[in-house]
Short mmCIF file of C-alpha atoms in Angstrom, two decimals:
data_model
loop_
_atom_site.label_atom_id
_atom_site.label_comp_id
_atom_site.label_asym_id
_atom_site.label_seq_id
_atom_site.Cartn_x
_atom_site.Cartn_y
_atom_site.Cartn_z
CA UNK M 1 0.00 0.00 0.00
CA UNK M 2 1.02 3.53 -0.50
CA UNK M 3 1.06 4.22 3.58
CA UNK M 4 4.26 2.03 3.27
CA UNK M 5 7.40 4.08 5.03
CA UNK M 6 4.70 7.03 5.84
CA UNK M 7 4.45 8.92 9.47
CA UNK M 8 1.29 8.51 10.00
CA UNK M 9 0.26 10.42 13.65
CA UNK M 10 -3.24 8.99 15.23
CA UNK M 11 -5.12 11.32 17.60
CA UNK M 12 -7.56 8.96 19.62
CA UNK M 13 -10.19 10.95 21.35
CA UNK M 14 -12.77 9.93 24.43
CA UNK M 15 -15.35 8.03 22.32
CA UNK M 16 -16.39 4.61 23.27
CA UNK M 17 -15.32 3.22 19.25
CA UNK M 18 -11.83 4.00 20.45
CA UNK M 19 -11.11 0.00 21.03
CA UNK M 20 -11.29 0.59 16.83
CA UNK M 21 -8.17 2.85 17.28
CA UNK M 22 -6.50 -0.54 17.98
CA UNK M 23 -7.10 -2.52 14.76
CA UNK M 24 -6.84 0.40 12.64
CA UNK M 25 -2.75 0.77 14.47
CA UNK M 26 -2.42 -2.69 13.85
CA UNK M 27 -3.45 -2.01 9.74
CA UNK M 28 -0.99 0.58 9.19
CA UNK M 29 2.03 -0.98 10.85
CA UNK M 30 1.04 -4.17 8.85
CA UNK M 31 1.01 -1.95 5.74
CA UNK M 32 4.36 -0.76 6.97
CA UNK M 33 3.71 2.67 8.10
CA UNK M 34 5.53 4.25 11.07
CA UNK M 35 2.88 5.06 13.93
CA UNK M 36 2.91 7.29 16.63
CA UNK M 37 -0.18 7.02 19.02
CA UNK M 38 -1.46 10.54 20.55
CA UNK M 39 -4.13 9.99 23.26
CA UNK M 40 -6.23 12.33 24.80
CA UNK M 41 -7.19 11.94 28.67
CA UNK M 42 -10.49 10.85 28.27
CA UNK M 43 -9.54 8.27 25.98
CA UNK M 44 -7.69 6.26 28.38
CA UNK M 45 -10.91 5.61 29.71
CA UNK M 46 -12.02 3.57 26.61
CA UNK M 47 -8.49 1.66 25.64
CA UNK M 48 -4.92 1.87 27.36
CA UNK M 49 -1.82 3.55 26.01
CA UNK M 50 -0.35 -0.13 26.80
CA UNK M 51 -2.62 -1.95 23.96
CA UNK M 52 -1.82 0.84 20.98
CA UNK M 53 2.15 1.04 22.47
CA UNK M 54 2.16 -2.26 22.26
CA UNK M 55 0.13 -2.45 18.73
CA UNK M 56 2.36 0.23 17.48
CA UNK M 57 6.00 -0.27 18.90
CA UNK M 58 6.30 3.56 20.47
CA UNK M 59 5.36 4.71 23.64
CA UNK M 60 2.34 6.48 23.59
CA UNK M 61 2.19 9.92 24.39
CA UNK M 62 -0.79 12.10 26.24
CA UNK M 63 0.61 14.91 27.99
CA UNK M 64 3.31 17.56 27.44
CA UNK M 65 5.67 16.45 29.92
CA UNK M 66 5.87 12.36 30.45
CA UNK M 67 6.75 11.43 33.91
CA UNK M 68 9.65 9.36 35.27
CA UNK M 69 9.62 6.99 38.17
CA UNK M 70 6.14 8.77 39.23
CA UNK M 71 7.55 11.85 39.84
CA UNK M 72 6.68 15.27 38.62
CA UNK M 73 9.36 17.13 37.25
CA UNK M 74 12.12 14.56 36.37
CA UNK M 75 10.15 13.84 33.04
CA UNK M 76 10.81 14.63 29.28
CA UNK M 77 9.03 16.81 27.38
CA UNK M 78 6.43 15.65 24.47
CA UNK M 79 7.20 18.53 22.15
CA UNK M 80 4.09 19.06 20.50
CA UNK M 81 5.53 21.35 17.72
CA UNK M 82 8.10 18.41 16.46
CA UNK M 83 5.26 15.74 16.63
CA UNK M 84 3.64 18.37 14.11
CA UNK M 85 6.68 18.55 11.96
CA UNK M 86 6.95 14.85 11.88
CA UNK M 87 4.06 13.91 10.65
CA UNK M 88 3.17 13.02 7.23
CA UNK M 89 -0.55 12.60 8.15
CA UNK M 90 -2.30 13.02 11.03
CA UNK M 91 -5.50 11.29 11.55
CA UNK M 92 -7.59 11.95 14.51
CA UNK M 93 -9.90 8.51 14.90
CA UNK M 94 -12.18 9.01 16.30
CA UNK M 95 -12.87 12.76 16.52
CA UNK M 96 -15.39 13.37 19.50
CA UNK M 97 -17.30 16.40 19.89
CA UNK M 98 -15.58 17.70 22.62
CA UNK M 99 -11.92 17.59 20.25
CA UNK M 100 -13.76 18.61 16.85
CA UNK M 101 -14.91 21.65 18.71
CA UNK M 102 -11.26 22.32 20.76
CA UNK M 103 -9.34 22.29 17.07
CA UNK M 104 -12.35 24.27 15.35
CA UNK M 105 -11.68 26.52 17.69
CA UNK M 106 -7.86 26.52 18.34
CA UNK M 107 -8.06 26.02 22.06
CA UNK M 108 -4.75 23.96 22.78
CA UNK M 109 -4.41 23.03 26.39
CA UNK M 110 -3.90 19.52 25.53
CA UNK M 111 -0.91 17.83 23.66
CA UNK M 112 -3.28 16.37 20.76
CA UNK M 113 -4.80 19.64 20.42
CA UNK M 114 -1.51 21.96 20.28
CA UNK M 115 -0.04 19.28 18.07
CA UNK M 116 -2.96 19.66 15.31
CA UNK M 117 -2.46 23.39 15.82
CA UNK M 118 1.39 23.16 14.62
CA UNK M 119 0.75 20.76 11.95
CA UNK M 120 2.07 21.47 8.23
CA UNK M 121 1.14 18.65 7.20
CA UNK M 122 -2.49 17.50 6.24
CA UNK M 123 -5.18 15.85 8.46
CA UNK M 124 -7.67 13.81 8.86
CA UNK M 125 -10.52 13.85 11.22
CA UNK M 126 -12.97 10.38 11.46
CA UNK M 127 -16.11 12.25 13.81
CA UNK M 128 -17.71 9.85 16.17
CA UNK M 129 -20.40 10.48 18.38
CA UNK M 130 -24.13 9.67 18.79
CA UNK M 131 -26.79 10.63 16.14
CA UNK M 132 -28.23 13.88 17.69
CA UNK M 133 -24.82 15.05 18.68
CA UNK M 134 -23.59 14.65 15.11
CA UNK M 135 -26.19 16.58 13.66
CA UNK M 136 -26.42 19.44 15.90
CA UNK M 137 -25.55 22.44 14.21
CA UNK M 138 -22.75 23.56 16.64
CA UNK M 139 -21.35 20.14 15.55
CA UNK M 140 -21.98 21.02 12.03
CA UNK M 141 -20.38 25.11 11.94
CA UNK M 142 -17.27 23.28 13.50
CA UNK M 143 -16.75 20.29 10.93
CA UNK M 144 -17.65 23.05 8.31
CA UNK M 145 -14.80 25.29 9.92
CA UNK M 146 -12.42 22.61 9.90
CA UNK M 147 -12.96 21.68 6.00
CA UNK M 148 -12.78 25.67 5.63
CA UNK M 149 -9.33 25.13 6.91
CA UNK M 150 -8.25 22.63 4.50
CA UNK M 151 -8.66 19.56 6.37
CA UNK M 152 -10.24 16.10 5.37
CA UNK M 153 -13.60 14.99 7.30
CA UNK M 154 -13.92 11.65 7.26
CA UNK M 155 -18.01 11.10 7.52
CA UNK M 156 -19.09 9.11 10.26
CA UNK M 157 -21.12 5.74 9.16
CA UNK M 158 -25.07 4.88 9.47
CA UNK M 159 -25.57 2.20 11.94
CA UNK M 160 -26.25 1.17 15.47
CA UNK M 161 -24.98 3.40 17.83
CA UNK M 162 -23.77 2.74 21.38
CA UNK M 163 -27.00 4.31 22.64
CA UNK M 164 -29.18 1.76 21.01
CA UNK M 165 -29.86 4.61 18.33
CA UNK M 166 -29.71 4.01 14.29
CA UNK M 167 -28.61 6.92 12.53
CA UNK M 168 -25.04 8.38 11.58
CA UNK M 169 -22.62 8.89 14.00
CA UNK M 170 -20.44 5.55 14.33
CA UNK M 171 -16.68 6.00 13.36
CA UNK M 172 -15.69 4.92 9.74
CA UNK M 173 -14.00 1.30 9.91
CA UNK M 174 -10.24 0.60 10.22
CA UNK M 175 -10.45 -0.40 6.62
CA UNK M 176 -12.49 2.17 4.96
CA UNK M 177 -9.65 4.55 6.38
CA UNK M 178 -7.58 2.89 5.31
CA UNK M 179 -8.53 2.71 1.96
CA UNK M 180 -8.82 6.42 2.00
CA UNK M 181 -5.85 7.41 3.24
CA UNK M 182 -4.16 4.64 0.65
CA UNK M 183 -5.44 6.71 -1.96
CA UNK M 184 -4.79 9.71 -0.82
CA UNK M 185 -1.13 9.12 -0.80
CA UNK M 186 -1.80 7.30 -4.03
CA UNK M 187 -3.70 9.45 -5.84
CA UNK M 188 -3.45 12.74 -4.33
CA UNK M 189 -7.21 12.45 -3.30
CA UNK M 190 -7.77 15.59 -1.71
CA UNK M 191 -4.99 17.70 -2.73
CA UNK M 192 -6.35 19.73 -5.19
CA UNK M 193 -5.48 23.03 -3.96
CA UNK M 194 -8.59 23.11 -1.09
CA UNK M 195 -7.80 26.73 -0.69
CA UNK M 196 -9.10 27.49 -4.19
CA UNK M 197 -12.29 26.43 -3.05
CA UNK M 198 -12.39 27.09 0.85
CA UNK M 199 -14.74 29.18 1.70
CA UNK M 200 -17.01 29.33 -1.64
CA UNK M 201 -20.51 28.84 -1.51
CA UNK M 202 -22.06 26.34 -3.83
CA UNK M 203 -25.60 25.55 -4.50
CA UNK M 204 -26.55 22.04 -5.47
CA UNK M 205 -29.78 20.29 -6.55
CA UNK M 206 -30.70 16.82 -6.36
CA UNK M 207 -32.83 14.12 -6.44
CA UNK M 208 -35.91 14.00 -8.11
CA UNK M 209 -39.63 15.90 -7.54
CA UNK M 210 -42.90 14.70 -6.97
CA UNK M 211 -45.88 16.49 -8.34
CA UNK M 212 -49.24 15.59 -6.75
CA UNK M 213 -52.18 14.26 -8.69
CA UNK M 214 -54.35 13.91 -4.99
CA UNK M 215 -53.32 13.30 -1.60
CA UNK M 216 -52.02 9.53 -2.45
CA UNK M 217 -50.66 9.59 -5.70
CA UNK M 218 -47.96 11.38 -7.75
CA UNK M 219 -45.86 12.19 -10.85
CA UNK M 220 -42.02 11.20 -10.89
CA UNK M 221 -39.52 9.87 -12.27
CA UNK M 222 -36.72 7.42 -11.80
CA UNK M 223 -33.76 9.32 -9.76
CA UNK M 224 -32.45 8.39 -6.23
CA UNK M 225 -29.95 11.77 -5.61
CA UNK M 226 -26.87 9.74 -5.37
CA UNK M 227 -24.62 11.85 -7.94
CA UNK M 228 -26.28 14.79 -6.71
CA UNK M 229 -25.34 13.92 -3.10
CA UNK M 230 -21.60 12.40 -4.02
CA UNK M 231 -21.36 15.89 -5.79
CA UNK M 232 -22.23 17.89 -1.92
CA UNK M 233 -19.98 15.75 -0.43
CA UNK M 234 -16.92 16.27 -3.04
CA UNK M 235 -17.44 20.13 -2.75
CA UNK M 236 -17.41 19.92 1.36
CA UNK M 237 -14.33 17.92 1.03
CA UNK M 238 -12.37 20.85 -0.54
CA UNK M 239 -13.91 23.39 1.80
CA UNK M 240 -16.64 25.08 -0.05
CA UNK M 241 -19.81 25.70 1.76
CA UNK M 242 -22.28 23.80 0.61
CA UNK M 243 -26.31 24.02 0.45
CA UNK M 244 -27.85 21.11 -0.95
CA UNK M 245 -31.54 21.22 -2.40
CA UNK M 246 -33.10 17.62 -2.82
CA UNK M 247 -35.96 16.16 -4.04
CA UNK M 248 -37.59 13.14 -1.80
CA UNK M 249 -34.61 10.12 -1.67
CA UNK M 250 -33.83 7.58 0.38
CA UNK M 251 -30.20 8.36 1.06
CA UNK M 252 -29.45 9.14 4.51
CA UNK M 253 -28.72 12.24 5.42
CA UNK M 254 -25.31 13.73 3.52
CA UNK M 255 -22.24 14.98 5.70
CA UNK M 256 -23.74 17.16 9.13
CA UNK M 257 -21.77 20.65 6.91
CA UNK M 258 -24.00 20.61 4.36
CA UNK M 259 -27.20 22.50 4.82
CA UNK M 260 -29.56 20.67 3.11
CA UNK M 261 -33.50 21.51 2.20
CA UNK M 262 -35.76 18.95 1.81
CA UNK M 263 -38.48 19.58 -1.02
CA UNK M 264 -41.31 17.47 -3.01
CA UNK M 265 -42.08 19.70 -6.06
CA UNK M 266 -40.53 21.51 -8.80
CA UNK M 267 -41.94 24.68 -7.73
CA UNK M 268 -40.73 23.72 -4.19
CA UNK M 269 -37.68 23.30 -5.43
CA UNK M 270 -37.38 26.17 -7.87
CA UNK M 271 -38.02 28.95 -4.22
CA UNK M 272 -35.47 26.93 -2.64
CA UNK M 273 -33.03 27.66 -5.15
CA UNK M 274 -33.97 31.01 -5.41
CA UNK M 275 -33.36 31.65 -1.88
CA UNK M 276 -29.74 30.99 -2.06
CA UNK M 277 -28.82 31.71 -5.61
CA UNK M 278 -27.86 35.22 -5.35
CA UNK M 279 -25.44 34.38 -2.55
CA UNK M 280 -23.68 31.48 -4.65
CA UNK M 281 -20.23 31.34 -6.19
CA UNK M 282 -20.86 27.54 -7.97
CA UNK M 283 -24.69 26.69 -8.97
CA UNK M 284 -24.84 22.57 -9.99
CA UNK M 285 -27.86 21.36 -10.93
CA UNK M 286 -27.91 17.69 -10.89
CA UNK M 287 -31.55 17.10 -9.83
CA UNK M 288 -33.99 15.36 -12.54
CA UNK M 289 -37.11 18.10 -12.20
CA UNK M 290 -40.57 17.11 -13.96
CA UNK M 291 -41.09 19.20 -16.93
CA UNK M 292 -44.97 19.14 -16.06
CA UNK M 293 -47.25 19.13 -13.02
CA UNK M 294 -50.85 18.73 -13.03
CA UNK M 295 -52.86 21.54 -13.16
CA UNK M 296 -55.44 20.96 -10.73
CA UNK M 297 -54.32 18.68 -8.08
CA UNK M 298 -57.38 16.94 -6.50
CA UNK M 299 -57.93 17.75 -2.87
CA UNK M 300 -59.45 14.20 -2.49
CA UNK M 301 -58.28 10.71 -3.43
CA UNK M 302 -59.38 9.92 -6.90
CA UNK M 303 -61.85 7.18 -7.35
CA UNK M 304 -61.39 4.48 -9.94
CA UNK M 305 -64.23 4.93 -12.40
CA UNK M 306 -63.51 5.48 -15.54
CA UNK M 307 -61.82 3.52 -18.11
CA UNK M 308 -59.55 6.19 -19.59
CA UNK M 309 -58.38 9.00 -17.24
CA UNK M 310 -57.36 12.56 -18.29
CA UNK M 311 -54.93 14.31 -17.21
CA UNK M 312 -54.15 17.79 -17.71
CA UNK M 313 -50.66 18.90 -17.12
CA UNK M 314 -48.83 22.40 -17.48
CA UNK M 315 -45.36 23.17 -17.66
CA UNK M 316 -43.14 23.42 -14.57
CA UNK M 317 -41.13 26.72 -14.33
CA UNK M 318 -37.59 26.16 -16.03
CA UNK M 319 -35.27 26.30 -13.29
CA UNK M 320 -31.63 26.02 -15.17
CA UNK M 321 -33.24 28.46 -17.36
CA UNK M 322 -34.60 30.93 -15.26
CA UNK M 323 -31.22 31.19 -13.08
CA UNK M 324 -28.94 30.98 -16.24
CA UNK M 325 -30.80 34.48 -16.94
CA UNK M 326 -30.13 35.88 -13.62
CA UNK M 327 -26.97 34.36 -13.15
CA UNK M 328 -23.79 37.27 -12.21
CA UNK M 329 -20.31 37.52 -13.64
CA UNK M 330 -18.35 35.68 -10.72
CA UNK M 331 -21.25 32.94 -10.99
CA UNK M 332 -20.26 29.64 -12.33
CA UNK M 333 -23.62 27.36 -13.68
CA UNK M 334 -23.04 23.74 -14.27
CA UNK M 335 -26.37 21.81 -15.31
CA UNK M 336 -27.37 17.97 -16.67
CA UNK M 337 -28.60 16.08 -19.53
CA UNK M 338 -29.86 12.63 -19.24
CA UNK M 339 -30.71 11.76 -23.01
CA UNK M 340 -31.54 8.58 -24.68
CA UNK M 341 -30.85 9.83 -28.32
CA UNK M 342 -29.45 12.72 -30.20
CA UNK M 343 -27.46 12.69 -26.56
CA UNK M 344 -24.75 15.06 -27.52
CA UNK M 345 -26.93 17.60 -29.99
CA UNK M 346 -29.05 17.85 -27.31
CA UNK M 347 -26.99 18.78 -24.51
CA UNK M 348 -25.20 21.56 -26.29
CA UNK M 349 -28.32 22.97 -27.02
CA UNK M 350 -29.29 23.07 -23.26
CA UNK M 351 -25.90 24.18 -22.61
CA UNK M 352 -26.45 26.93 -24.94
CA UNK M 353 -30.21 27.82 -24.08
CA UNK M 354 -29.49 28.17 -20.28
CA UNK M 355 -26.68 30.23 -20.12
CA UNK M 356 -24.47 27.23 -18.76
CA UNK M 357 -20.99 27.28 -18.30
CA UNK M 358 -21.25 23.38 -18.31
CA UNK M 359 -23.26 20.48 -19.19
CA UNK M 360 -23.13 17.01 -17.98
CA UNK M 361 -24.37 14.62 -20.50
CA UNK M 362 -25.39 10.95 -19.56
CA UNK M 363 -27.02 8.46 -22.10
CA UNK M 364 -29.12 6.10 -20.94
CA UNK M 365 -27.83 3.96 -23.58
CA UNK M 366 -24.36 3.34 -21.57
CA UNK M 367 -24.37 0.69 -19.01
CA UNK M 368 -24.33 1.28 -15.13
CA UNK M 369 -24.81 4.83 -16.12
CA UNK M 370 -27.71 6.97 -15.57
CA UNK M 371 -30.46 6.54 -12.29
CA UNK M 372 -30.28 4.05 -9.55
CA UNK M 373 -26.74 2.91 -10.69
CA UNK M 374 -24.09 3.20 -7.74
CA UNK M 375 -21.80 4.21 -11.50
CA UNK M 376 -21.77 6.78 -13.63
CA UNK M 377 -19.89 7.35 -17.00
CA UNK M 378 -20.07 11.49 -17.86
CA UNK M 379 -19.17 13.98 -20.61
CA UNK M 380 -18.64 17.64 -19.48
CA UNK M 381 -18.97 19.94 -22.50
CA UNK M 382 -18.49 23.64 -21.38
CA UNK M 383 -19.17 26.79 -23.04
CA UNK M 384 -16.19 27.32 -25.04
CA UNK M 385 -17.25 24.00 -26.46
CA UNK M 386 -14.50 22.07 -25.08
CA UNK M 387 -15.51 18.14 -24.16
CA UNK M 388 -14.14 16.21 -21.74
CA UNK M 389 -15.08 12.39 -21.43
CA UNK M 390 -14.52 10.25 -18.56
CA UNK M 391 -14.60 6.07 -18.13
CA UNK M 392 -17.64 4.70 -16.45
CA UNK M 393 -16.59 4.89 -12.15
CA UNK M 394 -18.34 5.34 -9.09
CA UNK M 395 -20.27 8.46 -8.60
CA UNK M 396 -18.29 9.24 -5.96
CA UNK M 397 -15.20 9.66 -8.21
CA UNK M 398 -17.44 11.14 -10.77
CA UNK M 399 -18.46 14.27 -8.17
CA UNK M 400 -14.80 14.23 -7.88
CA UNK M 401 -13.67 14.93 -11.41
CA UNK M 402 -16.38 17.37 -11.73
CA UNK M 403 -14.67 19.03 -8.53
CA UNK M 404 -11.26 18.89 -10.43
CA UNK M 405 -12.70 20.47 -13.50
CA UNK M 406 -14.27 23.33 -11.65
CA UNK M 407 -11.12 23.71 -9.73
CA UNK M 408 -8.63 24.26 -12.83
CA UNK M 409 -11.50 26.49 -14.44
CA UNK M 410 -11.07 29.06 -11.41
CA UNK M 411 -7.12 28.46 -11.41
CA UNK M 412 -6.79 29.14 -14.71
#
């Protein structure tokens, strides 16, 4: 793996999935990286600095000043600023509350704190915590302040917690850490200048609407959200402040920095957007939005009577095309095109039509792309009518390359 020969530094915070702390030590000196275990007090509680020094192979370190023979004054000094200057990585696992909110807000009275705080190098912080805690918006401002710093948020899982709540909250696995920090060091995931982006606010859609025929019923189509939600997540990951727009899904809620609004309708969606638009540096509309709605939604269940059933539909307001027209210099506008013929005509004439600055063009007609696939295989045509195609891959690297592209668009 490419962790072999890095110094990799792991904070491990007071959080009850710090007994994972241990296995994911014992992956990374397997993979032959050099480890050096920082422990907060309240940690201890939870695992002992004698499991991860043994796990490991260095003492592990908790306070400024380690003791000798039990008495205070005759120790050595932990200096925080060289544990910084080591470091390759560091990667706080897990990240409690209590620390997230102690590095968001540069208070350093522990060694794991002042150590993040004289770090060059970049880090990595795994949240764990209970469902309501993750979610609270203090929680939220301080992972968004972190990211606005340039560091890497790894999101905390869906699952059991330890309260006997299900919701997000539970510490990534050893191995999905792992894997990221493998290609990080790899790939140079995440090292795309996060600067360039810190700080900018984008505006997403996703998802798709629902437009009511009666109380029970409805008019949709086929999208879940996931590239629209793999897209928030690639823009918080660089820094930019995000607000996310979706339709009805059944994804579960994206990272706790995104502010997301939930809506049903086109219309819904079109005042949500509206809301926020003027404010927004980066506009990406990756939400599938009926074209129609019925005109006269019943205000009672419709009986089955008749053998053919009417139904009169009128046009949903345009909502690429109505922003496009009110879009700013400084604005950037990047929209979608699922097609099923024609697929390239017709997304250059969207492109065109709604003041774009790009277009993301998927054809039904290639496989694993398009709704409900956890896939995607894109090509970005922009307004100087320059294409760029990409292999089919995971939507989650798609949001990335569409992150890249947006990236070397405002460097150049």
């Amino acid at each position: 793996m490419s962790v072999t020969g890095k110094r990799i530094l792991l904070g491990v915070t007071g959080s009850i999935s710090a007994y994972k702390s241990a296995l994911l030590v014992r992956l990374l000196v397997k993979a032959g990286a050099e480890v050096q275990v920082v422990m907060t007090e309240a940690a201890q509680a939870f695992i002992t600095p004698l499991t991860l020094a043994t796990l490991s192979k260095r003492p592990v370190l908790s306070t400024f000043v380690s003791s000798e023979s039990g008495r205070a004054g005759n120790g050595s000094w932990n200096n925080h600023v060289e544990l910084g200057l080591w470091a390759d990585v560091i990667v706080i696992a897990p990240a409690s509350a209590h620390t997230l909110a102690r590095c968001a807000t540069g208070l350093c009275n522990d060694l794991l704190s002042a150590v993040y705080l004289s770090a060059r190098c970049p880090v990595f912080f795994a949240p764990a915590m209970d469902v309501d805690m993750y979610h609270h918006p203090t929680t939220a401002e301080n992972l968004r302040k972190l990211k606005s710093f340039g560091n890497h948020i790894i999101q905390a899982e869906h699952g059991e917690l330890a309260s006997g709540l299900i919701g997000e909250g539970r510490l990534a696995e050893p191995d999905t850490i792992m894997q990221l920090l493998d290609k990080f060091f790899r790939l140079g995931y995440g090292n795309t200048e996060p600067s360039i982006l810190a700080g900018k606010r984008v505006l997403i859609t996703a998802g798709p609407t629902q437009e009511p025929i009666d109380p029970v019923r409805y008019i949709s189509n086929h999208s879940t959200g996931k590239m629209g939600y793999a897209i928030a997540n690639a823009f918080v990951k660089v820094g930019a402040t995000v607000s996310l727009v979706s339709g009805p899904t059944s994804l579960p809620l994206p990272d706790p920095g995104i502010q997301c609004t939930q809506v049903r309708s086109a219309q819904e969606m079109f005042v949500a957007t509206q809301a926020v638009f003027k404010e927004a540096d980066i506009i990406v509309l990756s939400a599938a939005v009926a074209d129609y709605t019925p005109a006269h939604p019943a205000d009672q269940k419709i009986k089955k009577k008749e053998s053919v059933f009417s139904l009169e539909l009128t046009k949903t307001t345009d909502i690429a095309a109505t922003l496009g027209n009110q879009k700013q210099p400084g604005q950037w506008m990047m929209g979608f095109a699922l097609e099923t013929n024609n697929e390239y005509e017709n997304a250059v004439k969207k492109l065109q039509a709604k003041n774009l600055d790009w277009i993301v063009l998927n054809s039904l007609r290639d496989e694993g792309a398009g709704f409900g696939h956890d896939t995607n295989k894109i090509t970005v045509i922009d307004k100087d009518g320059q294409t760029h195609k990409f292999a089919l891959k995971s939507k989650e690297d798609v949001a990335q390359d569409l992150v890249n592209l947006i990236i070397n668009k405002l460097k150049s």
